[in-house]
């Protein structure tokens, strides 16, 4: 039989992409339920060509649900994921709440699909979009060359902060456009935004239009941002390397969708650019765009709206043995969020045979 699927958080930024992805992939589900907060309940949304009425998140909504994909804030997942699991659904959770729980697998289907079967709590977590942007590529390289260290700088799109993040960048660009003197003196941009956007609150701690902001997430011990800690802990868990050395600096940039990462990766053995090309070109969900002499490398503008992980600028580090430097881009709403969850859901759906 085909399992019944529920999408919780169906109306958010990722939920919208999720409906699009489910509609475009093989139809492995029976019924689909769209679920959201009371505020969005009653809306009619399209999935698989059907108009469905969004249902309110209540315990009863999980009756008869086999697979539930949650894309809601951490605190909503903390309350509702166990309720869905108790009622018999296999839950695929996009939040950070359960990712590091040893009884919850953290799954990237290209890297550790087998982990999805061991889920004593009935919960499977899907990683943060920043980690996911590089996992397909790093997993493939690790399999052959044994990853030892990762030093990463991220260039994160504003849609990582949800609909409010994209809206803020568009509003800021509109407020600043047309005045070519803005940005020439410290404080200019803040002043114009304060006036033109009437002090509206931003999800970012600094202007993001015509700027870069070295901060993503919340403050953790030692001055680290939560996104940097997630990248470290999640990479270790997914790759199964508990002592992987990882250091990251996460930066928000004025891009709507698609996270990019500059990755400095050290392996157990010497790895050449040709080795990396061979491995990455053979990886089914990785696209290599690496011909700098002809201006070929991935940028968010090339990648947004597509599914693969794109890799370019592959170089053998000049002063670090066994080390590659490379640039990776991935759509943070697709592979970074909705697509990975959909792929995990398909692994679970296959169990219903
Ligand atoms: C961000 N990675 O880009 C986060 C979203 N989970 O803000």
PDB file of N, CA and C in Angstrom, residues 14-49:
ATOM      1  N   UNK A  14      10.042  26.782   3.105  1.00  0.00           N
ATOM      2  CA  UNK A  14      10.429  25.426   2.716  1.00  0.00           C
ATOM      3  C   UNK A  14       9.201  24.609   2.343  1.00  0.00           C
ATOM      4  N   UNK A  15       8.088  24.838   3.058  1.00  0.00           N
ATOM      5  CA  UNK A  15       6.861  24.108   2.773  1.00  0.00           C
ATOM      6  C   UNK A  15       6.404  24.321   1.334  1.00  0.00           C
ATOM      7  N   UNK A  16       6.573  25.543   0.852  1.00  0.00           N
ATOM      8  CA  UNK A  16       6.176  25.865  -0.514  1.00  0.00           C
ATOM      9  C   UNK A  16       7.043  25.090  -1.512  1.00  0.00           C
ATOM     10  N   UNK A  17       8.345  25.063  -1.259  1.00  0.00           N
ATOM     11  CA  UNK A  17       9.246  24.307  -2.136  1.00  0.00           C
ATOM     12  C   UNK A  17       8.949  22.807  -2.004  1.00  0.00           C
ATOM     13  N   UNK A  18       8.608  22.384  -0.804  1.00  0.00           N
ATOM     14  CA  UNK A  18       8.298  20.966  -0.576  1.00  0.00           C
ATOM     15  C   UNK A  18       7.120  20.517  -1.432  1.00  0.00           C
ATOM     16  N   UNK A  19       6.061  21.352  -1.500  1.00  0.00           N
ATOM     17  CA  UNK A  19       4.899  20.984  -2.308  1.00  0.00           C
ATOM     18  C   UNK A  19       5.289  20.867  -3.785  1.00  0.00           C
ATOM     19  N   UNK A  20       6.159  21.768  -4.206  1.00  0.00           N
ATOM     20  CA  UNK A  20       6.622  21.752  -5.587  1.00  0.00           C
ATOM     21  C   UNK A  20       7.441  20.471  -5.861  1.00  0.00           C
ATOM     22  N   UNK A  21       8.317  20.129  -4.925  1.00  0.00           N
ATOM     23  CA  UNK A  21       9.178  18.949  -5.113  1.00  0.00           C
ATOM     24  C   UNK A  21       8.349  17.667  -5.106  1.00  0.00           C
ATOM     25  N   UNK A  22       7.428  17.550  -4.150  1.00  0.00           N
ATOM     26  CA  UNK A  22       6.579  16.342  -4.069  1.00  0.00           C
ATOM     27  C   UNK A  22       5.769  16.211  -5.366  1.00  0.00           C
ATOM     28  N   UNK A  23       5.322  17.343  -5.888  1.00  0.00           N
ATOM     29  CA  UNK A  23       4.493  17.311  -7.106  1.00  0.00           C
ATOM     30  C   UNK A  23       5.310  16.866  -8.318  1.00  0.00           C
ATOM     31  N   UNK A  24       6.625  17.118  -8.285  1.00  0.00           N
ATOM     32  CA  UNK A  24       7.443  16.825  -9.455  1.00  0.00           C
ATOM     33  C   UNK A  24       8.121  15.460  -9.414  1.00  0.00           C
ATOM     34  N   UNK A  25       8.070  14.771  -8.279  1.00  0.00           N
ATOM     35  CA  UNK A  25       8.772  13.491  -8.160  1.00  0.00           C
ATOM     36  C   UNK A  25       7.800  12.328  -8.321  1.00  0.00           C
ATOM     37  N   UNK A  26       8.345  11.114  -8.364  1.00  0.00           N
ATOM     38  CA  UNK A  26       7.490   9.936  -8.520  1.00  0.00           C
ATOM     39  C   UNK A  26       6.444   9.923  -7.401  1.00  0.00           C
ATOM     40  N   UNK A  27       5.222   9.579  -7.763  1.00  0.00           N
ATOM     41  CA  UNK A  27       4.118   9.645  -6.804  1.00  0.00           C
ATOM     42  C   UNK A  27       4.098   8.374  -5.948  1.00  0.00           C
ATOM     43  N   UNK A  28       4.748   8.423  -4.796  1.00  0.00           N
ATOM     44  CA  UNK A  28       4.866   7.216  -3.965  1.00  0.00           C
ATOM     45  C   UNK A  28       3.905   7.242  -2.776  1.00  0.00           C
ATOM     46  N   UNK A  29       3.054   8.265  -2.716  1.00  0.00           N
ATOM     47  CA  UNK A  29       2.176   8.399  -1.544  1.00  0.00           C
ATOM     48  C   UNK A  29       0.722   8.128  -1.901  1.00  0.00           C
ATOM     49  N   UNK A  30      -0.036   7.696  -0.870  1.00  0.00           N
ATOM     50  CA  UNK A  30      -1.487   7.621  -1.011  1.00  0.00           C
ATOM     51  C   UNK A  30      -2.030   9.029  -0.791  1.00  0.00           C
ATOM     52  N   UNK A  31      -2.721   9.212   0.339  1.00  0.00           N
ATOM     53  CA  UNK A  31      -3.241  10.558   0.655  1.00  0.00           C
ATOM     54  C   UNK A  31      -2.112  11.472   1.105  1.00  0.00           C
ATOM     55  N   UNK A  32      -2.321  12.769   0.888  1.00  0.00           N
ATOM     56  CA  UNK A  32      -1.409  13.777   1.432  1.00  0.00           C
ATOM     57  C   UNK A  32      -2.245  14.744   2.262  1.00  0.00           C
ATOM     58  N   UNK A  33      -1.726  15.062   3.461  1.00  0.00           N
ATOM     59  CA  UNK A  33      -2.380  16.090   4.298  1.00  0.00           C
ATOM     60  C   UNK A  33      -1.444  17.270   4.411  1.00  0.00           C
ATOM     61  N   UNK A  34      -1.968  18.466   4.232  1.00  0.00           N
ATOM     62  CA  UNK A  34      -1.196  19.684   4.472  1.00  0.00           C
ATOM     63  C   UNK A  34      -1.614  20.238   5.829  1.00  0.00           C
ATOM     64  N   UNK A  35      -0.621  20.536   6.656  1.00  0.00           N
ATOM     65  CA  UNK A  35      -0.912  20.923   8.036  1.00  0.00           C
ATOM     66  C   UNK A  35      -0.119  22.188   8.365  1.00  0.00           C
ATOM     67  N   UNK A  36      -0.754  23.090   9.106  1.00  0.00           N
ATOM     68  CA  UNK A  36      -0.054  24.318   9.519  1.00  0.00           C
ATOM     69  C   UNK A  36      -0.714  24.852  10.783  1.00  0.00           C
ATOM     70  N   UNK A  37      -0.229  25.991  11.242  1.00  0.00           N
ATOM     71  CA  UNK A  37      -0.788  26.589  12.454  1.00  0.00           C
ATOM     72  C   UNK A  37      -2.233  27.043  12.187  1.00  0.00           C
ATOM     73  N   UNK A  38      -2.942  27.330  13.285  1.00  0.00           N
ATOM     74  CA  UNK A  38      -4.355  27.741  13.165  1.00  0.00           C
ATOM     75  C   UNK A  38      -4.504  28.932  12.216  1.00  0.00           C
ATOM     76  N   UNK A  39      -3.477  29.804  12.213  1.00  0.00           N
ATOM     77  CA  UNK A  39      -3.529  31.011  11.387  1.00  0.00           C
ATOM     78  C   UNK A  39      -3.655  30.670   9.887  1.00  0.00           C
ATOM     79  N   UNK A  40      -2.999  29.601   9.461  1.00  0.00           N
ATOM     80  CA  UNK A  40      -3.005  29.250   8.034  1.00  0.00           C
ATOM     81  C   UNK A  40      -4.039  28.174   7.691  1.00  0.00           C
ATOM     82  N   UNK A  41      -4.646  27.577   8.712  1.00  0.00           N
ATOM     83  CA  UNK A  41      -5.624  26.504   8.452  1.00  0.00           C
ATOM     84  C   UNK A  41      -6.767  27.066   7.611  1.00  0.00           C
ATOM     85  N   UNK A  42      -7.271  26.250   6.700  1.00  0.00           N
ATOM     86  CA  UNK A  42      -8.380  26.686   5.847  1.00  0.00           C
ATOM     87  C   UNK A  42      -7.925  27.186   4.487  1.00  0.00           C
ATOM     88  N   UNK A  43      -6.634  27.563   4.380  1.00  0.00           N
ATOM     89  CA  UNK A  43      -6.132  27.973   3.056  1.00  0.00           C
ATOM     90  C   UNK A  43      -6.201  26.777   2.103  1.00  0.00           C
ATOM     91  N   UNK A  44      -6.336  27.063   0.821  1.00  0.00           N
ATOM     92  CA  UNK A  44      -6.320  25.964  -0.153  1.00  0.00           C
ATOM     93  C   UNK A  44      -5.008  26.043  -0.931  1.00  0.00           C
ATOM     94  N   UNK A  45      -4.256  24.946  -0.920  1.00  0.00           N
ATOM     95  CA  UNK A  45      -2.955  24.920  -1.604  1.00  0.00           C
ATOM     96  C   UNK A  45      -2.904  23.716  -2.528  1.00  0.00           C
ATOM     97  N   UNK A  46      -2.085  23.832  -3.574  1.00  0.00           N
ATOM     98  CA  UNK A  46      -2.027  22.781  -4.588  1.00  0.00           C
ATOM     99  C   UNK A  46      -0.812  21.884  -4.361  1.00  0.00           C
ATOM    100  N   UNK A  47      -1.035  20.578  -4.441  1.00  0.00           N
ATOM    101  CA  UNK A  47       0.084  19.632  -4.443  1.00  0.00           C
ATOM    102  C   UNK A  47      -0.329  18.448  -5.313  1.00  0.00           C
ATOM    103  N   UNK A  48       0.597  17.936  -6.129  1.00  0.00           N
ATOM    104  CA  UNK A  48       0.311  16.834  -7.074  1.00  0.00           C
ATOM    105  C   UNK A  48      -0.911  17.149  -7.942  1.00  0.00           C
ATOM    106  N   UNK A  49      -1.136  18.408  -8.232  1.00  0.00           N
ATOM    107  CA  UNK A  49      -2.273  18.769  -9.078  1.00  0.00           C
ATOM    108  C   UNK A  49      -3.605  18.780  -8.355  1.00  0.00           C
TER     109      UNK A  49
END
